[in-house]
mmCIF file of C-alpha atoms in Angstrom:
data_model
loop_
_atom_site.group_PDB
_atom_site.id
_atom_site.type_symbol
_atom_site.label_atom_id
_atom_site.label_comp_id
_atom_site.label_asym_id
_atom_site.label_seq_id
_atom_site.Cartn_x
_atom_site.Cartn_y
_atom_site.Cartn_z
ATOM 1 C CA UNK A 1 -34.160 -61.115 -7.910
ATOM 2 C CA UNK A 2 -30.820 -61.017 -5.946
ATOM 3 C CA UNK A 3 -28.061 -63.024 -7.048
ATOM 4 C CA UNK A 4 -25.306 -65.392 -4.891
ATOM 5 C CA UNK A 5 -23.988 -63.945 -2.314
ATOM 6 C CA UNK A 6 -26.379 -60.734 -2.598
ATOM 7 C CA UNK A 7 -28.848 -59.964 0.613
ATOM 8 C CA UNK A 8 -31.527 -58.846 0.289
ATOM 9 C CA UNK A 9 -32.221 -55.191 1.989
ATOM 10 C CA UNK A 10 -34.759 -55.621 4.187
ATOM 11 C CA UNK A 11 -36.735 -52.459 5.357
ATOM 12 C CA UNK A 12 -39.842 -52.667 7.561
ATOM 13 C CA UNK A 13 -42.715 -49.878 7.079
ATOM 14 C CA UNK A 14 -44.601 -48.943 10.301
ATOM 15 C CA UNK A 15 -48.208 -47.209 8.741
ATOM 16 C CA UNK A 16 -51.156 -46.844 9.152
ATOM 17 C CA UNK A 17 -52.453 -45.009 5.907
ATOM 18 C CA UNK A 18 -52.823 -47.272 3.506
ATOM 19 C CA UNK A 19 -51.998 -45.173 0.468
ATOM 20 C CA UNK A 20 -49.192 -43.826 2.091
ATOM 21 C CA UNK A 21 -47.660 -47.646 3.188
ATOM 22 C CA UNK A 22 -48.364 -48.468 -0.655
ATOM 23 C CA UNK A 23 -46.194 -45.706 -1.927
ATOM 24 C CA UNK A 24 -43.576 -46.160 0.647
ATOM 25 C CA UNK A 25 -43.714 -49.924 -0.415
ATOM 26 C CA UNK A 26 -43.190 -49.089 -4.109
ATOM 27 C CA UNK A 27 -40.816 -46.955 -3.459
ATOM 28 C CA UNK A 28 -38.802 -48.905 -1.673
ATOM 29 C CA UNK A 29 -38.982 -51.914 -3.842
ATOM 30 C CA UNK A 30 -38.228 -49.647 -7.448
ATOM 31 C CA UNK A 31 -35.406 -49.253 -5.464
ATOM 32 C CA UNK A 32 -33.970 -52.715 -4.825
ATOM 33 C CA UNK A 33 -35.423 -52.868 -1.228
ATOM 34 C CA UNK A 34 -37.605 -56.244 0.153
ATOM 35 C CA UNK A 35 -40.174 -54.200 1.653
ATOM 36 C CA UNK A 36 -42.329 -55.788 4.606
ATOM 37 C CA UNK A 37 -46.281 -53.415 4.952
ATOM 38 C CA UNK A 38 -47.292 -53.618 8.900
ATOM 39 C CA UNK A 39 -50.431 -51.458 8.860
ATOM 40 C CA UNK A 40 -51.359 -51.793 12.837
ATOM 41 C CA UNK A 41 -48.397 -50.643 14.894
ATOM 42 C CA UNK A 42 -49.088 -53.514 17.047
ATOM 43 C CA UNK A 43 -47.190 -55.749 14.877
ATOM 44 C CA UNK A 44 -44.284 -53.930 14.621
ATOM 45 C CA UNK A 45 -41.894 -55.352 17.272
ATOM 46 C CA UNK A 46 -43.464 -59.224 16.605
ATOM 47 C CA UNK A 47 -42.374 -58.139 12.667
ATOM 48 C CA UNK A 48 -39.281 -56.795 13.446
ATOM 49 C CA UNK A 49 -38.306 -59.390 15.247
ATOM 50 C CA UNK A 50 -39.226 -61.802 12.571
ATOM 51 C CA UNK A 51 -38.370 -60.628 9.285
ATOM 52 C CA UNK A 52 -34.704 -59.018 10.743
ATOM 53 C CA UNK A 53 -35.124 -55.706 8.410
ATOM 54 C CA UNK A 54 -31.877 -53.226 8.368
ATOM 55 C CA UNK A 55 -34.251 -50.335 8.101
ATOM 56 C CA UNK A 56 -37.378 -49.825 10.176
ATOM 57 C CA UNK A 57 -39.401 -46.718 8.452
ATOM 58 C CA UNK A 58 -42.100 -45.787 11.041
ATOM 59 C CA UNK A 59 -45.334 -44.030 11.156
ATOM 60 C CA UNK A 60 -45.468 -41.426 14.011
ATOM 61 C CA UNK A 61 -49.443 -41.023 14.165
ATOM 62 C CA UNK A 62 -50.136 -44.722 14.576
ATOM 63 C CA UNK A 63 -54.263 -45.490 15.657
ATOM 64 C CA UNK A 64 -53.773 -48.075 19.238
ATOM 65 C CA UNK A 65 -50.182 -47.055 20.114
ATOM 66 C CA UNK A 66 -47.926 -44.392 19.201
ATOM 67 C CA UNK A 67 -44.808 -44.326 16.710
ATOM 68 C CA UNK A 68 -42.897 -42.808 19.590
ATOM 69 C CA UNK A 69 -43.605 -45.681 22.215
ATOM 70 C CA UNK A 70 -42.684 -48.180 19.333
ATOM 71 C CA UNK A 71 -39.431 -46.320 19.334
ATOM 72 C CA UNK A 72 -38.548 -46.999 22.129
ATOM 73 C CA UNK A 73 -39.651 -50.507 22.500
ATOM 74 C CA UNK A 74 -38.075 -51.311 19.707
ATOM 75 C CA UNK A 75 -34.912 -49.203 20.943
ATOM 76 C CA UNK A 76 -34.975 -51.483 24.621
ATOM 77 C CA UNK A 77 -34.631 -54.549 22.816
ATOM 78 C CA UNK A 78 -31.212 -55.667 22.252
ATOM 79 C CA UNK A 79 -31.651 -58.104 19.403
ATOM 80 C CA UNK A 80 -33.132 -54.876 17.753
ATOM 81 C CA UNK A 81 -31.958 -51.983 18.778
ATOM 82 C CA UNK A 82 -28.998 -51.634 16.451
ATOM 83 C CA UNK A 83 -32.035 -51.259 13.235
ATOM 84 C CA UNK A 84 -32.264 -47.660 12.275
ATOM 85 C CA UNK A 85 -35.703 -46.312 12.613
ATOM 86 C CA UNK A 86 -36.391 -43.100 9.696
ATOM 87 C CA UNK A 87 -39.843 -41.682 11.088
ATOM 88 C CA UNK A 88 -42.268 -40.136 9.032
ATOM 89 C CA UNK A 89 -44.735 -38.216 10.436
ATOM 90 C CA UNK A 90 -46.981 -34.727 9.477
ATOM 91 C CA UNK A 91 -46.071 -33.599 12.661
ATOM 92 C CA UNK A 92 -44.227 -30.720 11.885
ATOM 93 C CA UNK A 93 -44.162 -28.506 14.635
ATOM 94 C CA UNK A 94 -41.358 -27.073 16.193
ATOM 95 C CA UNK A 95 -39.827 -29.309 18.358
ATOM 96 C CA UNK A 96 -41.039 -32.757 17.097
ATOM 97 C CA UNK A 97 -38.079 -33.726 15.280
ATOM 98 C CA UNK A 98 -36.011 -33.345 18.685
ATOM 99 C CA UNK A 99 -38.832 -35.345 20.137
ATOM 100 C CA UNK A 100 -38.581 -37.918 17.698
ATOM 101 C CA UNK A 101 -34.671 -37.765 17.778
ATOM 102 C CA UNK A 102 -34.900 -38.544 21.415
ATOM 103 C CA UNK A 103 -37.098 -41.426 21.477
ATOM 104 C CA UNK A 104 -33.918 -42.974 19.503
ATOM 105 C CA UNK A 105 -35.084 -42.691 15.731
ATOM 106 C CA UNK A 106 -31.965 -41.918 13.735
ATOM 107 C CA UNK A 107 -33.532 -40.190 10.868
ATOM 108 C CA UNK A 108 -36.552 -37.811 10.093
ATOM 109 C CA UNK A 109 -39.005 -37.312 6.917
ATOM 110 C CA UNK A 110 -41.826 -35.038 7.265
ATOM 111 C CA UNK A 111 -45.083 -35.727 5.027
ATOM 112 C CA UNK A 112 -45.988 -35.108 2.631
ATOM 113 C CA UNK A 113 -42.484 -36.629 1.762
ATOM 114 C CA UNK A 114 -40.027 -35.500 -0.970
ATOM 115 C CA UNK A 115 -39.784 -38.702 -3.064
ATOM 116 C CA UNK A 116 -36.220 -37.977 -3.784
ATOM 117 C CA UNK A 117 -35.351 -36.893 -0.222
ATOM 118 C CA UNK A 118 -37.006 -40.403 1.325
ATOM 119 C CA UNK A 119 -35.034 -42.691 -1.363
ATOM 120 C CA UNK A 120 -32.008 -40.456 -0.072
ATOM 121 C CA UNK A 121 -32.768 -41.377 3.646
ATOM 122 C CA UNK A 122 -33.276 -44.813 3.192
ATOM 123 C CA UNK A 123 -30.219 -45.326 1.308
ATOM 124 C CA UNK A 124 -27.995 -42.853 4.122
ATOM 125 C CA UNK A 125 -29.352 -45.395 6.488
ATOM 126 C CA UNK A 126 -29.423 -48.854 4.589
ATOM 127 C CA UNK A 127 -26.400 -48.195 2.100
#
């Protein structure tokens, strides 16, 4: 799929809904993206860590742990910190995206997402 001297965009997704983490998938891959699914939020530093993504798209309502705390584990770690983290949550009160913000994701996508707007994201974030 990628020719020499092409990488291959890597870009982690962080849910738990399954539909949702297929469409995200799909998404991402129509698009030219190698998408990794972690469905249990547990996984998601051990992933990050292993497949190296340049775009971690997180879950906020995660069952076990929360999106937020992942955040910010994932924002303490030095060998990962510099990976952009796009959250998508339903949470759409006021005051969640500065929430969010703060816990150190650089981006925010509300559900139920605007196809267009989350391919726009991704690629602000990924190039």
């Amino acid at each position: 799929m990628f020719g020499a001297g092409q990488v291959a965009k890597k870009v982690l997704v962080v849910e738990d809904n399954l539909l949702n983490l297929k469409l995200f998938c799909d998404l991402l891959r129509a698009h030219g993206y190698d998408a990794l699914a972690v469905s249990d939020g547990r996984e998601a530093v051990r992933s990050a860590r292993e497949f190296a993504p340049r775009l971690i798209v997180m879950d906020i309502q995660l069952p076990h742990v929360s999106g937020l705390d992942l955040i910010g584990e994932l924002k303490a770690d030095e060998a990962l910190k510099p990976i952009p983290v796009m959250a998508v949550t339903a949470y759409a009160a006021s005051g969640d995206e500065d929430r969010i913000r703060a816990a150190g994701a650089e981006a925010y996508v509300s559900k139920p997402i605007s196809v267009l707007r989350f391919v726009e994201e991704v690629e602000a974030l990924v190039g």
